[in-house]
Amino acid sequence: MKQNVVSTNVFMLLLFLNISLLNGQSPPGKPEIAKCRSPEKETFTCWWKPGTDGGLPTNYTLTYHREGEKLIYECPDYETGGPNSCYFSKKYTSIWTIYIITISATNKMGSSSSKPLYVDVAYIVEPDPPMNLTLEVKQPEDRNDYLLIKWLPPTVVDTRSGWLSLQYEIRLKPENAADWETHFAGQQTQFKIRSLYPGQKYLVQVHCKPDHGYWSKWSQEGSVQIPIDFTTKDTTVWIFVAILSAVICLIVVWAVALKGYSMMICIFPPVPGPKIKGFDTHLLEKGKSEELLSALGCQDFPPTSDCEDLLVEFLDVDDSEVQQLMPAHSKEYPGQGMKPTHLDNDNDSGRGSCDSPSLWSEKCEESQANPLTFHPEIIEKSENPETNIIHTWDPQSISVEGTIPYFHRDGSKSSTWPFSQPGWHNLRSSYHDITDVCKLAGGTADAPATLLDEADKDALESSNIIETGGEEKAAEQRKVGSFHPKTEQDTEWLLPQKKTPFISTKPFDYVEIHKVNKDGVLSLLPKQKENSDQTEKPEAPETSKEYAKVSRVMDHNVLVLVQDPRVQQVASFEESAKETSPSPQQNRAEKDQASFIATQSNCRLQLGGLEYLDPACFMHSSH
Amino acid sequence: MSGCPRGSTNCQLSLTELFNRAGLIAQKFQTAAMDLYNEFHQQYSGEQGFLSQGIVPCHTALIPSPVTKEQAQSYTNEQLLGTCLSILRSWEEPLSHVLTEARKLPRVSRVILSKIEDVEAQNMHLLQGVQKIMEQVRPGSVAENQAYSTWSGLQRLKSTSQDTRLHGFHVECRCVRRDANKVNNLLNIVKCRMDPSGGC
C-alpha cells in the first residue's frame, strides 16, 4: 500500500510538471541526508539537509528498503525527530541489517532525489550524556584525600541487560583554567581523583560511548570546592625524605673533606692535555729547533704501528740504487724544514721529498699501502733528520728529494699534510710524498700534482720541500732552473727523476716528466720499475709516454694531474689550452707503469674542496 | 584474574572467569573486524561503491539470530550461545580462504593481511572459549553438531575479474564485521544474565 502511495505521488508530480507554466520557479534542488543516529541501539532517527526549494513550497519524502527485501517503505514518523527528520521506532528498527534510505524533494515544478544512504543501526549509536553526576570530597583518616566522581548511564541505554556496553571519560579543571584534564574511566561509573589544589573550585564533566559508536555530548558541569585542608601527599614521608637526604649530604661532604683531592681525582679525572709524541714543548719554547727536530725526528724510528700519528707507511729502501744528492739536499732541508713558522702557516703544501726517482719507477698498485720499512741508517743520525733522510735515502736509492708530490691548494692554503710540525716536514712529507705520489699515480683522481720536468731533476732534487708562498719556493724554483711552467710561488713540483727503484716492495707506479714542450705540455714517462715483484713492463726512459692526464691547471700554472687510468678524467691545460694537449697525455698505462696507487677512498680527506690523502690511513690499511 | 594453576590438566575455570576471558576476546574480535573493514575500504574503493552494486547477503544470514533487543531477550542462554557457536564455526573456513586470496590482491598492504590474520585468530580463540562456556552451561551439548552455514563466497574471491574479487572481499569484510559485533553483543547478554555484578 505504501508502494501505491509513492507511485501516486510521482505521477502527480509529473502531472504538475507537464501542466504548469514556467514563471521563474524551478524544481527543488537535491536534498542530502545529513546523518542517522541511534541513542540506544533500539530506535534511530535520520536528518536531512534540504536543497534549494526552487521558490515553491517543497515536500520532502523519505523512502527506504532493507537489504534482502524488495518492498520500499516511507518514513513512519516525520515529527518526533524535529524538522527535516525521520524517526524509526522500535517497531521499524532492525539491528545488523542494512537500510537503504533515500530522500526526495518535491515541488510543483519537479522533484529531485538524494543519493541513497546505507545504514546499519549497530554502528550509528550515539548515546545521551551520562546522568546524575555527583562530586564528593573524601578525606579518610589513614589515606590521602581524594575526590570521588560518580554518575549514571543515560536513562534510555540498557546496560543492565548487556544489550549495550558503554565506556566513560571524565574531564575536570579548576574554575578559571583554560584547559581540561581528561581521564578515561573504562566501563565503571565512578572515578577517584587525588592530586587537586586545596582551596580551588573545580568543574567536572563526563561523557560516554558504546564499543563502536560515537561519543555522547558532555554532561552538565558539576562543580566542587576543594577544602583547604585537602592533603595531596603524606607529609611525614616527605619529612623523612628530607632528613635522609640531609644526612647523605653530610656524609658526602665529610668524605670529600677527608679524602679531598684524591676523591676529586677519582670523580673528575683531569683531562690530559694534547701531546705530540716526541714533541717537547720546552724545546720549542727555547727555540732550539735542532733539538726539537731531533727530538721529534728520531724518537721512534721507524715508527711503530701504534704511532698513528706517523702518517706514512714505512718505505722499503732498496739498496741497489743509491742515488744522489746528498749534499745538495742537505743544503735544502735545513732551510726548508726548520722553520717553526711553518707550523703556523697553514700552507704546508706537502713538502716532501721523494727525491728518489726510483719512487716513480716503482709500480704503485692500487690501494696497496705497504709499510715502508726504514733502514737502520735512518735512525742513526738523529741530529739532522732531514739530512739523515737524505742520506739514508740515497744509499738505498731513496731519493726523497726528487719527488715532491704535494697537493696544490688554490689560494687557500690548507695544509696538505695532516702534520705540519716543523722538523717533521721533511721526514714526514717525504713519506707523504712517496705515498702521495703513489696515490696520485694510483688513483687519486682529484689529487692535484704537478710534475716537473725531468730535465731539471738535478736542480729539482735540491728543492724538495716547497711551501706555497714561501721564499723557499722561489729558491726552489730557481734551483730548478728553467722549468716549465712558470715557477711562481704556488708552483709545486714533483721531482721524479731517478730511475732507481725507491721502494722495493711498494707497488707504486711513478711517472717522471720527460719533457715539457713549448706548449707547456708535459710528457710523462712511466718510471721503470726494477723491482722484481713488479710485473709491469719496463720502459725505456727515453720513450716518452704520456700517461697522466691533467685535470686542470690551477692558478699560477700549477697542473693538476689526474692519473688513475681507471678514472676517466679529462685533462686540460691552462696555458696551452689546446684540445690536443690532453690527448697526448692520455694515460696509456692502463696497465701499469703509470698507474698510481689508487687510494682507498676512505683515505681521502676533503679539505677545502680538494682531496687529500690521509697517510694515517695507509698505515692502518697497510697493517 | 584467577586461573588454573600451571600444569593442571583437569582444572576448570569458573564460569565468571570464562565469561571474562571470552568477553575480552570478543572485544578484540570485534575491533579487529572493524579495523579490517576500514582498512580495506581505505585502500580499495569506499563502501558506497560496493554497496551500490547490490547488497549480497552474508552466508551466516541463515543462522537464526535476534535482530532486536526484545528478540535477543527472548532467546535462552543456550540458544544465544548456540547462535554464537554457529556463527563462529561458520567463519573458520572462509577466513582462511580470505587470507590466502588476499595475498594475491594487487598492492595489498601488510596492514590488511595482518588484520585478516588477527580476525582469524580471534575467531578461533573465541570459538574455543564459547565452547568451554557452553560445556558448563549445558554439558554434552557441544558434542551435537551445531549447524553452521556453508560458504559460497570463494568463487567471488577467485574470480578472474578484479572488480568481482574486490567486491567479494568487501562482502566478507562487511559480513565478518557484523557477525563479530553480533557475537560480542549476544555473549554480553548471556554474561549479564549469569553474572550481573560484572559491569552490567
mmCIF file of N, CA, C and O in Angstrom, chain B residues 29-85:
data_model
loop_
_atom_site.group_PDB
_atom_site.id
_atom_site.type_symbol
_atom_site.label_atom_id
_atom_site.label_comp_id
_atom_site.label_asym_id
_atom_site.label_seq_id
_atom_site.Cartn_x
_atom_site.Cartn_y
_atom_site.Cartn_z
ATOM 1 N N PHE B 29 38.019 -9.415 18.862
ATOM 2 C CA PHE B 29 37.477 -9.921 17.604
ATOM 3 C C PHE B 29 36.704 -8.813 16.899
ATOM 4 O O PHE B 29 36.870 -8.552 15.712
ATOM 5 N N GLN B 30 35.899 -8.122 17.656
ATOM 6 C CA GLN B 30 35.080 -7.056 17.092
ATOM 7 C C GLN B 30 35.946 -5.918 16.573
ATOM 8 O O GLN B 30 35.722 -5.386 15.478
ATOM 9 N N THR B 31 36.934 -5.538 17.362
ATOM 10 C CA THR B 31 37.810 -4.442 16.953
ATOM 11 C C THR B 31 38.608 -4.810 15.709
ATOM 12 O O THR B 31 38.755 -3.997 14.798
ATOM 13 N N ALA B 32 39.106 -6.055 15.681
ATOM 14 C CA ALA B 32 39.901 -6.471 14.526
ATOM 15 C C ALA B 32 39.063 -6.469 13.261
ATOM 16 O O ALA B 32 39.514 -6.026 12.199
ATOM 17 N N ALA B 33 37.823 -6.926 13.371
ATOM 18 C CA ALA B 33 36.963 -6.970 12.194
ATOM 19 C C ALA B 33 36.619 -5.554 11.735
ATOM 20 O O ALA B 33 36.554 -5.274 10.527
ATOM 21 N N MET B 34 36.418 -4.654 12.689
ATOM 22 C CA MET B 34 36.112 -3.271 12.341
ATOM 23 C C MET B 34 37.306 -2.637 11.637
ATOM 24 O O MET B 34 37.155 -1.954 10.620
ATOM 25 N N ASP B 35 38.490 -2.873 12.189
ATOM 26 C CA ASP B 35 39.700 -2.315 11.586
ATOM 27 C C ASP B 35 39.907 -2.859 10.183
ATOM 28 O O ASP B 35 40.286 -2.116 9.269
ATOM 29 N N LEU B 36 39.673 -4.152 10.024
ATOM 30 C CA LEU B 36 39.863 -4.758 8.704
ATOM 31 C C LEU B 36 38.934 -4.106 7.689
ATOM 32 O O LEU B 36 39.338 -3.758 6.576
ATOM 33 N N TYR B 37 37.701 -3.923 8.094
ATOM 34 C CA TYR B 37 36.727 -3.300 7.194
ATOM 35 C C TYR B 37 37.198 -1.907 6.781
ATOM 36 O O TYR B 37 37.187 -1.555 5.603
ATOM 37 N N ASN B 38 37.604 -1.138 7.765
ATOM 38 C CA ASN B 38 38.032 0.232 7.472
ATOM 39 C C ASN B 38 39.281 0.258 6.598
ATOM 40 O O ASN B 38 39.375 1.041 5.654
ATOM 41 N N GLU B 39 40.231 -0.615 6.921
ATOM 42 C CA GLU B 39 41.468 -0.644 6.149
ATOM 43 C C GLU B 39 41.209 -1.029 4.702
ATOM 44 O O GLU B 39 41.752 -0.427 3.778
ATOM 45 N N PHE B 40 40.377 -2.033 4.550
ATOM 46 C CA PHE B 40 40.114 -2.488 3.188
ATOM 47 C C PHE B 40 39.481 -1.375 2.367
ATOM 48 O O PHE B 40 39.867 -1.125 1.223
ATOM 49 N N HIS B 41 38.527 -0.696 2.944
ATOM 50 C CA HIS B 41 37.828 0.332 2.177
ATOM 51 C C HIS B 41 38.628 1.598 2.053
ATOM 52 O O HIS B 41 38.333 2.445 1.211
ATOM 53 N N GLN B 42 39.648 1.711 2.860
ATOM 54 C CA GLN B 42 40.525 2.854 2.694
ATOM 55 C C GLN B 42 41.435 2.637 1.496
ATOM 56 O O GLN B 42 41.734 3.551 0.747
ATOM 57 N N GLN B 43 41.917 1.391 1.380
ATOM 58 C CA GLN B 43 42.849 1.138 0.296
ATOM 59 C C GLN B 43 42.139 0.942 -1.040
ATOM 60 O O GLN B 43 42.575 1.472 -2.056
ATOM 61 N N TYR B 44 41.101 0.151 -1.025
ATOM 62 C CA TYR B 44 40.356 -0.046 -2.262
ATOM 63 C C TYR B 44 39.165 0.894 -2.185
ATOM 64 O O TYR B 44 39.125 1.746 -1.349
ATOM 65 N N SER B 45 38.239 0.794 -3.030
ATOM 66 C CA SER B 45 37.260 1.887 -3.051
ATOM 67 C C SER B 45 36.371 1.885 -1.826
ATOM 68 O O SER B 45 36.283 0.926 -1.092
ATOM 69 N N GLY B 46 35.725 2.998 -1.576
ATOM 70 C CA GLY B 46 34.893 3.130 -0.385
ATOM 71 C C GLY B 46 33.679 2.226 -0.444
ATOM 72 O O GLY B 46 33.307 1.696 -1.480
ATOM 73 N N GLU B 47 33.049 2.084 0.710
ATOM 74 C CA GLU B 47 31.955 1.123 0.813
ATOM 75 C C GLU B 47 30.768 1.495 -0.074
ATOM 76 O O GLU B 47 30.060 0.614 -0.565
ATOM 77 N N GLN B 48 30.550 2.788 -0.270
ATOM 78 C CA GLN B 48 29.411 3.204 -1.078
ATOM 79 C C GLN B 48 29.447 2.547 -2.444
ATOM 80 O O GLN B 48 28.419 2.076 -2.955
ATOM 81 N N GLY B 49 30.649 2.536 -3.018
ATOM 82 C CA GLY B 49 30.765 1.963 -4.358
ATOM 83 C C GLY B 49 30.362 0.504 -4.379
ATOM 84 O O GLY B 49 29.650 0.051 -5.278
ATOM 85 N N PHE B 50 30.812 -0.254 -3.397
ATOM 86 C CA PHE B 50 30.492 -1.678 -3.367
ATOM 87 C C PHE B 50 29.032 -1.911 -3.056
ATOM 88 O O PHE B 50 28.362 -2.743 -3.658
ATOM 89 N N LEU B 51 28.526 -1.118 -2.099
ATOM 90 C CA LEU B 51 27.141 -1.336 -1.676
ATOM 91 C C LEU B 51 26.166 -1.007 -2.792
ATOM 92 O O LEU B 51 25.132 -1.666 -2.932
ATOM 93 N N SER B 52 26.511 -0.012 -3.578
ATOM 94 C CA SER B 52 25.575 0.372 -4.629
ATOM 95 C C SER B 52 25.497 -0.675 -5.725
ATOM 96 O O SER B 52 24.580 -0.639 -6.552
ATOM 97 N N GLN B 53 26.431 -1.601 -5.722
ATOM 98 C CA GLN B 53 26.355 -2.673 -6.709
ATOM 99 C C GLN B 53 25.307 -3.707 -6.331
ATOM 100 O O GLN B 53 25.056 -4.643 -7.087
ATOM 101 N N GLY B 54 24.784 -3.564 -5.162
ATOM 102 C CA GLY B 54 23.807 -4.558 -4.716
ATOM 103 C C GLY B 54 24.353 -5.251 -3.489
ATOM 104 O O GLY B 54 25.530 -5.596 -3.432
ATOM 105 N N ILE B 55 23.481 -5.430 -2.508
ATOM 106 C CA ILE B 55 23.968 -5.973 -1.240
ATOM 107 C C ILE B 55 23.822 -7.480 -1.257
ATOM 108 O O ILE B 55 22.708 -8.025 -1.250
ATOM 109 N N VAL B 56 24.977 -8.137 -1.256
ATOM 110 C CA VAL B 56 24.985 -9.598 -1.258
ATOM 111 C C VAL B 56 24.751 -10.053 0.170
ATOM 112 O O VAL B 56 25.401 -9.587 1.095
ATOM 113 N N PRO B 57 23.839 -10.963 0.391
ATOM 114 C CA PRO B 57 23.590 -11.411 1.768
ATOM 115 C C PRO B 57 24.774 -12.201 2.300
ATOM 116 O O PRO B 57 25.493 -12.876 1.555
ATOM 117 N N CYS B 58 24.977 -12.100 3.613
ATOM 118 C CA CYS B 58 26.075 -12.838 4.248
ATOM 119 C C CYS B 58 25.709 -14.314 4.334
ATOM 120 O O CYS B 58 24.522 -14.663 4.445
ATOM 121 N N HIS B 59 26.719 -15.151 4.302
ATOM 122 C CA HIS B 59 26.445 -16.586 4.310
ATOM 123 C C HIS B 59 25.908 -17.025 5.670
ATOM 124 O O HIS B 59 25.283 -18.069 5.797
ATOM 125 N N THR B 60 26.117 -16.211 6.708
ATOM 126 C CA THR B 60 25.602 -16.566 8.031
ATOM 127 C C THR B 60 24.185 -16.047 8.253
ATOM 128 O O THR B 60 23.633 -16.199 9.337
ATOM 129 N N ALA B 61 23.611 -15.431 7.220
ATOM 130 C CA ALA B 61 22.273 -14.867 7.397
ATOM 131 C C ALA B 61 21.237 -15.942 7.692
ATOM 132 O O ALA B 61 20.182 -15.651 8.276
ATOM 133 N N LEU B 62 21.548 -17.146 7.312
ATOM 134 C CA LEU B 62 20.574 -18.210 7.544
ATOM 135 C C LEU B 62 20.597 -18.695 8.986
ATOM 136 O O LEU B 62 19.653 -19.385 9.413
ATOM 137 N N ILE B 63 21.595 -18.395 9.719
ATOM 138 C CA ILE B 63 21.655 -18.832 11.132
ATOM 139 C C ILE B 63 20.653 -17.982 11.907
ATOM 140 O O ILE B 63 20.725 -16.748 11.899
ATOM 141 N N PRO B 64 19.746 -18.589 12.565
ATOM 142 C CA PRO B 64 18.720 -17.821 13.296
ATOM 143 C C PRO B 64 19.378 -17.008 14.406
ATOM 144 O O PRO B 64 20.109 -17.536 15.242
ATOM 145 N N SER B 65 19.108 -15.707 14.346
ATOM 146 C CA SER B 65 19.681 -14.834 15.381
ATOM 147 C C SER B 65 18.740 -13.658 15.585
ATOM 148 O O SER B 65 18.001 -13.274 14.677
ATOM 149 N N PRO B 66 18.796 -13.066 16.757
ATOM 150 C CA PRO B 66 17.871 -11.952 17.043
ATOM 151 C C PRO B 66 18.299 -10.700 16.282
ATOM 152 O O PRO B 66 19.472 -10.501 15.992
ATOM 153 N N VAL B 67 17.343 -9.835 15.947
ATOM 154 C CA VAL B 67 17.664 -8.556 15.314
ATOM 155 C C VAL B 67 17.175 -7.371 16.138
ATOM 156 O O VAL B 67 17.366 -6.221 15.763
ATOM 157 N N THR B 68 16.513 -7.630 17.253
ATOM 158 C CA THR B 68 16.168 -6.547 18.168
ATOM 159 C C THR B 68 16.502 -6.992 19.573
ATOM 160 O O THR B 68 16.722 -8.179 19.857
ATOM 161 N N LYS B 69 16.472 -6.036 20.473
ATOM 162 C CA LYS B 69 16.778 -6.357 21.859
ATOM 163 C C LYS B 69 15.729 -7.309 22.420
ATOM 164 O O LYS B 69 16.038 -8.250 23.153
ATOM 165 N N GLU B 70 14.501 -7.047 22.057
ATOM 166 C CA GLU B 70 13.436 -7.889 22.583
ATOM 167 C C GLU B 70 13.579 -9.321 22.111
ATOM 168 O O GLU B 70 13.419 -10.275 22.883
ATOM 169 N N GLN B 71 13.923 -9.438 20.879
ATOM 170 C CA GLN B 71 14.130 -10.792 20.364
ATOM 171 C C GLN B 71 15.282 -11.451 21.103
ATOM 172 O O GLN B 71 15.199 -12.634 21.490
ATOM 173 N N ALA B 72 16.342 -10.713 21.299
ATOM 174 C CA ALA B 72 17.519 -11.271 21.970
ATOM 175 C C ALA B 72 17.149 -11.718 23.377
ATOM 176 O O ALA B 72 17.592 -12.772 23.843
ATOM 177 N N GLN B 73 16.334 -10.936 24.014
ATOM 178 C CA GLN B 73 15.991 -11.298 25.386
ATOM 179 C C GLN B 73 15.030 -12.488 25.427
ATOM 180 O O GLN B 73 14.875 -13.135 26.461
ATOM 181 N N SER B 74 14.460 -12.777 24.310
ATOM 182 C CA SER B 74 13.576 -13.940 24.282
ATOM 183 C C SER B 74 14.347 -15.226 24.027
ATOM 184 O O SER B 74 13.805 -16.320 24.178
ATOM 185 N N TYR B 75 15.580 -15.148 23.633
ATOM 186 C CA TYR B 75 16.401 -16.348 23.442
ATOM 187 C C TYR B 75 16.901 -16.833 24.789
ATOM 188 O O TYR B 75 17.236 -16.036 25.669
ATOM 189 N N THR B 76 17.043 -18.116 24.945
ATOM 190 C CA THR B 76 17.644 -18.648 26.163
ATOM 191 C C THR B 76 19.152 -18.557 26.047
ATOM 192 O O THR B 76 19.705 -18.314 24.981
ATOM 193 N N ASN B 77 19.789 -18.817 27.179
ATOM 194 C CA ASN B 77 21.260 -18.767 27.172
ATOM 195 C C ASN B 77 21.848 -19.755 26.179
ATOM 196 O O ASN B 77 22.766 -19.447 25.435
ATOM 197 N N GLU B 78 21.300 -20.961 26.199
ATOM 198 C CA GLU B 78 21.815 -21.970 25.289
ATOM 199 C C GLU B 78 21.587 -21.560 23.836
ATOM 200 O O GLU B 78 22.447 -21.782 22.982
ATOM 201 N N GLN B 79 20.445 -20.985 23.595
ATOM 202 C CA GLN B 79 20.164 -20.569 22.231
ATOM 203 C C GLN B 79 21.131 -19.457 21.796
ATOM 204 O O GLN B 79 21.652 -19.473 20.681
ATOM 205 N N LEU B 80 21.333 -18.541 22.688
ATOM 206 C CA LEU B 80 22.260 -17.461 22.346
ATOM 207 C C LEU B 80 23.666 -18.002 22.135
ATOM 208 O O LEU B 80 24.347 -17.643 21.164
ATOM 209 N N LEU B 81 24.096 -18.868 23.057
ATOM 210 C CA LEU B 81 25.436 -19.437 22.905
ATOM 211 C C LEU B 81 25.524 -20.289 21.646
ATOM 212 O O LEU B 81 26.541 -20.298 20.951
ATOM 213 N N GLY B 82 24.463 -21.010 21.363
ATOM 214 C CA GLY B 82 24.430 -21.831 20.151
ATOM 215 C C GLY B 82 24.557 -20.978 18.901
ATOM 216 O O GLY B 82 25.276 -21.328 17.955
ATOM 217 N N THR B 83 23.846 -19.876 18.914
ATOM 218 C CA THR B 83 23.953 -18.964 17.779
ATOM 219 C C THR B 83 25.391 -18.497 17.619
ATOM 220 O O THR B 83 25.937 -18.478 16.505
ATOM 221 N N CYS B 84 25.980 -18.132 18.732
ATOM 222 C CA CYS B 84 27.383 -17.679 18.674
ATOM 223 C C CYS B 84 28.278 -18.771 18.105
ATOM 224 O O CYS B 84 29.128 -18.500 17.244
ATOM 225 N N LEU B 85 28.089 -19.987 18.601
ATOM 226 C CA LEU B 85 28.943 -21.073 18.135
ATOM 227 C C LEU B 85 28.765 -21.301 16.640
ATOM 228 O O LEU B 85 29.746 -21.504 15.911
#
